[in-house]
Amino acid sequence: MIDLFHVILLGIIEGITEFLPISSTGHLLIAEHWLGARSDVFNVVIQAGAILAVVLIYRERLWRLASGLGRAEERAYAAKLSIAFLITAMLGFAATRLGFKLPESITPVAWALILGGVWMLGAEWFAERRPEHTEITWNVAVLVGLAQVVAGVFPGTSRSAATIFVALLAGTGNRAAATEFAFLVGIPTMFAASGYELLKALKGGGLHEDWSALALAFVVSALTAFVVVRWLLGYIRTHRFTPFALYRIALGIALLVALPAA
């Protein structure tokens, strides 16, 4: 019963934090510090549950994109999504082959939360003083791909924060346009990561999961993320990301203070 509660709680945490710019991986590492560690397969697959929520929310946009490839504008947008994904996939695979593993300590997560929060405040201040437009340029696509790699290497950075604010700083002054591109490129990225982890575990003979618990966490994550993303898309139309930056800084400081006692 206790483990079932933990599974549901982890699904809720993932669903809330995957698309808010506060780092889902960081929050899962923090939660698992007290609730017990889970496998990489568990963590990545419940992230895919949150991504499924974005597929449902953006289903009309995805359909317009797929059915409109005959138009130059849609082809260009799809190509930019592809470039961002391919950069992430290639560099992420290289990092994995080099033996990169997520840290088990909370300290680097705490510092990433703090530094990321400070960076968000500065980035939004700077971005708001640039002319606003909705275009996603090729430079933005490349930088978003790189940002996803950085977020994957440094837990606590936040994939959504890194990609959204890189897009804003690179010239996409419209928060809604930057957020849409960041969320859409996350769809193939996280589904590919989930598939890779499953294949790696299967090949290594280590695919020993509690499938009922994993399925439950997947569903909880997807439902929670659906509600959170719908709220976020409305919020960013009239609000800044400042509260999320301040939350990151406060949480990071609290973790550093609590570490000696943890």
Short mmCIF file of C-alpha atoms in Angstrom, two decimals:
data_model
loop_
_atom_site.label_atom_id
_atom_site.label_comp_id
_atom_site.label_asym_id
_atom_site.label_seq_id
_atom_site.Cartn_x
_atom_site.Cartn_y
_atom_site.Cartn_z
CA MET A 1 0.00 0.00 0.00
CA ILE A 2 2.83 2.39 0.87
CA ASP A 3 4.61 1.62 -2.41
CA LEU A 4 1.37 2.23 -4.31
CA PHE A 5 1.12 5.66 -2.69
CA HIS A 6 4.73 6.37 -3.65
CA VAL A 7 4.07 5.35 -7.26
CA ILE A 8 1.05 7.66 -7.48
CA LEU A 9 2.99 10.49 -5.85
CA LEU A 10 5.88 10.12 -8.31
CA GLY A 11 3.41 10.15 -11.22
CA ILE A 12 1.85 13.37 -9.90
CA ILE A 13 5.27 14.98 -9.39
CA GLU A 14 6.32 14.07 -12.93
CA GLY A 15 3.06 15.31 -14.42
CA ILE A 16 3.32 18.65 -12.62
CA THR A 17 6.99 19.30 -13.23
CA GLU A 18 7.67 17.98 -16.76
CA PHE A 19 6.45 21.11 -18.52
CA LEU A 20 6.68 23.72 -15.82
CA PRO A 21 10.19 25.26 -16.01
CA ILE A 22 11.25 23.78 -12.67
CA SER A 23 12.86 20.44 -13.72
CA SER A 24 11.01 17.15 -13.60
CA THR A 25 14.21 15.08 -13.38
CA GLY A 26 15.43 17.22 -10.52
CA HIS A 27 12.16 16.86 -8.63
CA LEU A 28 12.08 13.09 -9.21
CA LEU A 29 15.64 12.75 -7.87
CA ILE A 30 14.67 14.81 -4.83
CA ALA A 31 11.50 12.77 -4.27
CA GLU A 32 13.31 9.46 -4.71
CA HIS A 33 15.88 10.55 -2.13
CA TRP A 34 13.11 10.07 0.45
CA LEU A 35 10.72 7.68 -1.31
CA GLY A 36 13.31 5.26 -2.63
CA ALA A 37 15.14 5.16 -5.95
CA ARG A 38 13.43 3.92 -9.10
CA SER A 39 14.97 2.53 -12.27
CA ASP A 40 15.89 4.67 -15.25
CA VAL A 41 13.16 2.84 -17.17
CA PHE A 42 10.55 3.89 -14.61
CA ASN A 43 11.62 7.54 -14.66
CA VAL A 44 11.82 7.85 -18.43
CA VAL A 45 8.58 5.98 -19.13
CA ILE A 46 6.52 8.14 -16.76
CA GLN A 47 8.04 11.14 -18.53
CA ALA A 48 6.60 9.68 -21.72
CA GLY A 49 3.23 9.67 -19.98
CA ALA A 50 3.50 13.42 -19.51
CA ILE A 51 4.51 13.80 -23.16
CA LEU A 52 1.39 11.89 -24.19
CA ALA A 53 -0.64 14.67 -22.57
CA VAL A 54 1.05 17.19 -24.87
CA VAL A 55 0.22 15.03 -27.90
CA LEU A 56 -3.44 15.16 -26.91
CA ILE A 57 -3.40 18.90 -26.25
CA TYR A 58 -1.58 19.72 -29.47
CA ARG A 59 -3.35 17.09 -31.57
CA GLU A 60 -4.92 19.70 -33.88
CA ARG A 61 -1.59 21.51 -34.32
CA LEU A 62 0.17 18.22 -35.03
CA TRP A 63 -2.49 17.28 -37.58
CA ARG A 64 -2.19 20.64 -39.33
CA LEU A 65 1.56 20.19 -39.40
CA ALA A 66 1.40 16.65 -40.80
CA SER A 67 -1.33 17.38 -43.34
CA GLY A 68 0.17 20.69 -44.40
CA LEU A 69 3.60 19.53 -45.50
CA GLY A 70 2.69 20.64 -48.99
CA ARG A 71 2.98 24.22 -47.76
CA ALA A 72 6.42 25.78 -47.45
CA GLU A 73 5.69 27.27 -44.03
CA GLU A 74 4.67 23.95 -42.48
CA ARG A 75 7.57 22.11 -44.13
CA ALA A 76 10.02 24.62 -42.69
CA TYR A 77 8.52 24.32 -39.20
CA ALA A 78 8.62 20.52 -39.36
CA ALA A 79 12.23 20.65 -40.57
CA LYS A 80 13.20 22.89 -37.65
CA LEU A 81 11.57 20.48 -35.21
CA SER A 82 13.49 17.65 -36.88
CA ILE A 83 16.82 19.49 -36.66
CA ALA A 84 16.32 20.23 -32.95
CA PHE A 85 15.40 16.59 -32.29
CA LEU A 86 18.31 15.15 -34.30
CA ILE A 87 20.84 17.36 -32.49
CA THR A 88 19.44 16.20 -29.16
CA ALA A 89 19.36 12.55 -30.22
CA MET A 90 22.91 12.46 -31.57
CA LEU A 91 24.55 14.36 -28.71
CA GLY A 92 22.43 12.61 -26.11
CA PHE A 93 23.41 9.22 -27.51
CA ALA A 94 27.06 10.28 -27.47
CA ALA A 95 26.77 11.33 -23.81
CA THR A 96 25.25 7.95 -22.98
CA ARG A 97 27.99 6.07 -24.81
CA LEU A 98 30.58 8.07 -22.87
CA GLY A 99 29.11 6.67 -19.68
CA PHE A 100 27.12 9.64 -18.44
CA LYS A 101 24.74 8.79 -15.60
CA LEU A 102 22.41 10.95 -13.57
CA PRO A 103 23.88 11.94 -10.18
CA GLU A 104 22.54 10.30 -7.06
CA SER A 105 23.35 13.33 -4.91
CA ILE A 106 20.90 16.19 -4.48
CA THR A 107 23.61 18.86 -4.23
CA PRO A 108 24.16 19.35 -8.01
CA VAL A 109 20.38 19.42 -8.50
CA ALA A 110 20.05 22.17 -5.87
CA TRP A 111 22.70 24.30 -7.54
CA ALA A 112 21.17 23.73 -10.98
CA LEU A 113 17.80 24.89 -9.62
CA ILE A 114 19.33 28.07 -8.19
CA LEU A 115 21.49 28.95 -11.19
CA GLY A 116 18.65 28.11 -13.58
CA GLY A 117 16.29 30.37 -11.65
CA VAL A 118 18.72 33.28 -11.76
CA TRP A 119 19.28 32.66 -15.48
CA MET A 120 15.52 32.63 -16.11
CA LEU A 121 15.09 36.02 -14.42
CA GLY A 122 17.88 37.54 -16.50
CA ALA A 123 16.80 35.86 -19.72
CA GLU A 124 13.20 37.02 -19.47
CA TRP A 125 14.27 40.56 -18.58
CA PHE A 126 16.50 40.64 -21.66
CA ALA A 127 13.98 38.93 -23.95
CA GLU A 128 11.23 41.40 -23.09
CA ARG A 129 13.41 44.25 -24.34
CA ARG A 130 13.74 42.72 -27.79
CA PRO A 131 11.16 43.15 -30.57
CA GLU A 132 8.41 40.54 -30.25
CA HIS A 133 7.81 38.14 -33.12
CA THR A 134 6.66 34.56 -33.44
CA GLU A 135 9.14 33.22 -35.97
CA ILE A 136 11.14 30.11 -35.11
CA THR A 137 14.43 30.56 -36.94
CA TRP A 138 16.99 27.89 -37.83
CA ASN A 139 19.29 29.30 -35.13
CA VAL A 140 16.49 28.84 -32.60
CA ALA A 141 16.00 25.22 -33.71
CA VAL A 142 19.71 24.42 -33.33
CA LEU A 143 19.97 26.11 -29.94
CA VAL A 144 16.84 24.36 -28.66
CA GLY A 145 18.37 21.02 -29.63
CA LEU A 146 21.55 21.88 -27.73
CA ALA A 147 19.53 23.13 -24.76
CA GLN A 148 17.77 19.78 -24.46
CA VAL A 149 21.15 18.04 -24.23
CA VAL A 150 22.32 20.43 -21.50
CA ALA A 151 19.11 19.83 -19.56
CA GLY A 152 19.61 16.07 -19.86
CA VAL A 153 23.20 16.24 -18.64
CA PHE A 154 22.51 18.55 -15.70
CA PRO A 155 19.42 17.46 -13.72
CA GLY A 156 17.71 20.47 -12.19
CA THR A 157 18.21 22.55 -15.33
CA SER A 158 14.74 21.72 -16.72
CA ARG A 159 14.24 20.80 -20.35
CA SER A 160 11.25 23.12 -20.73
CA ALA A 161 13.06 26.05 -19.08
CA ALA A 162 16.21 25.55 -21.15
CA THR A 163 14.36 25.27 -24.46
CA ILE A 164 11.81 28.04 -23.85
CA PHE A 165 14.34 30.59 -22.67
CA VAL A 166 16.91 29.72 -25.32
CA ALA A 167 14.18 30.32 -27.90
CA LEU A 168 13.29 33.65 -26.28
CA LEU A 169 16.91 34.79 -26.14
CA ALA A 170 17.57 33.65 -29.71
CA GLY A 171 14.90 35.97 -31.05
CA THR A 172 11.52 34.34 -30.52
CA GLY A 173 10.14 37.12 -28.38
CA ASN A 174 6.68 35.62 -28.10
CA ARG A 175 6.37 33.33 -25.05
CA ALA A 176 3.52 31.29 -26.57
CA ALA A 177 5.47 30.57 -29.77
CA ALA A 178 8.63 29.66 -27.84
CA THR A 179 6.65 27.39 -25.51
CA GLU A 180 4.85 25.65 -28.38
CA PHE A 181 8.10 24.83 -30.18
CA ALA A 182 9.71 23.63 -26.93
CA PHE A 183 6.77 21.37 -26.15
CA LEU A 184 6.45 19.98 -29.67
CA VAL A 185 10.13 19.09 -29.94
CA GLY A 186 9.80 17.35 -26.58
CA ILE A 187 7.36 14.83 -28.07
CA PRO A 188 9.84 12.87 -30.24
CA THR A 189 12.65 13.54 -27.76
CA MET A 190 10.97 11.92 -24.77
CA PHE A 191 9.33 9.10 -26.72
CA ALA A 192 12.74 8.26 -28.21
CA ALA A 193 14.35 8.37 -24.76
CA SER A 194 11.69 6.03 -23.39
CA GLY A 195 12.16 3.59 -26.27
CA TYR A 196 15.94 3.68 -25.91
CA GLU A 197 15.80 2.93 -22.18
CA LEU A 198 13.40 0.05 -22.74
CA LEU A 199 15.58 -1.45 -25.50
CA LYS A 200 18.74 -1.01 -23.42
CA ALA A 201 17.17 -2.69 -20.41
CA LEU A 202 15.77 -5.50 -22.58
CA LYS A 203 19.14 -6.09 -24.24
CA GLY A 204 20.88 -6.16 -20.87
CA GLY A 205 18.40 -8.61 -19.42
CA GLY A 206 17.48 -6.10 -16.75
CA LEU A 207 13.90 -5.37 -17.68
CA HIS A 208 12.50 -6.39 -14.30
CA GLU A 209 9.79 -3.84 -13.67
CA ASP A 210 6.59 -3.89 -11.72
CA TRP A 211 4.51 -3.30 -14.84
CA SER A 212 1.29 -2.58 -12.98
CA ALA A 213 3.04 0.11 -10.90
CA LEU A 214 4.70 1.53 -14.01
CA ALA A 215 1.38 1.62 -15.89
CA LEU A 216 -0.30 3.37 -12.96
CA ALA A 217 2.46 5.99 -12.73
CA PHE A 218 2.28 6.49 -16.51
CA VAL A 219 -1.48 7.16 -16.40
CA VAL A 220 -1.24 9.43 -13.34
CA SER A 221 1.58 11.38 -14.98
CA ALA A 222 -0.38 11.79 -18.23
CA LEU A 223 -3.57 12.97 -16.51
CA THR A 224 -1.72 15.38 -14.23
CA ALA A 225 0.36 16.79 -17.10
CA PHE A 226 -2.77 17.31 -19.20
CA VAL A 227 -4.29 19.56 -16.52
CA VAL A 228 -1.02 21.38 -15.84
CA VAL A 229 -0.18 22.09 -19.49
CA ARG A 230 -3.69 23.36 -20.25
CA TRP A 231 -3.32 25.73 -17.31
CA LEU A 232 0.21 26.80 -18.28
CA LEU A 233 -0.72 27.65 -21.87
CA GLY A 234 -3.36 30.03 -20.57
CA TYR A 235 -1.11 31.44 -17.86
CA ILE A 236 1.78 32.44 -20.11
CA ARG A 237 -0.43 34.57 -22.33
CA THR A 238 -0.64 37.25 -19.66
CA HIS A 239 2.02 36.34 -17.08
CA ARG A 240 5.78 36.11 -16.85
CA PHE A 241 7.78 33.09 -15.71
CA THR A 242 9.11 34.97 -12.68
CA PRO A 243 7.22 32.92 -10.02
CA PHE A 244 8.79 29.71 -11.35
CA ALA A 245 12.27 31.25 -11.23
CA LEU A 246 11.77 32.39 -7.63
CA TYR A 247 10.44 28.95 -6.69
CA ARG A 248 13.53 27.31 -8.16
CA ILE A 249 15.85 29.59 -6.24
CA ALA A 250 13.96 29.11 -2.96
CA LEU A 251 13.84 25.31 -3.37
CA GLY A 252 17.53 25.11 -4.27
CA ILE A 253 18.53 27.15 -1.21
CA ALA A 254 16.24 25.08 1.03
CA LEU A 255 17.82 21.87 -0.25
CA LEU A 256 21.35 23.13 0.35
CA VAL A 257 20.42 24.15 3.88
CA ALA A 258 18.70 20.82 4.57
CA LEU A 259 21.42 18.63 3.04
CA PRO A 260 23.55 18.31 6.21
CA ALA A 261 20.47 17.05 8.05
CA ALA A 262 19.19 14.81 5.24
#
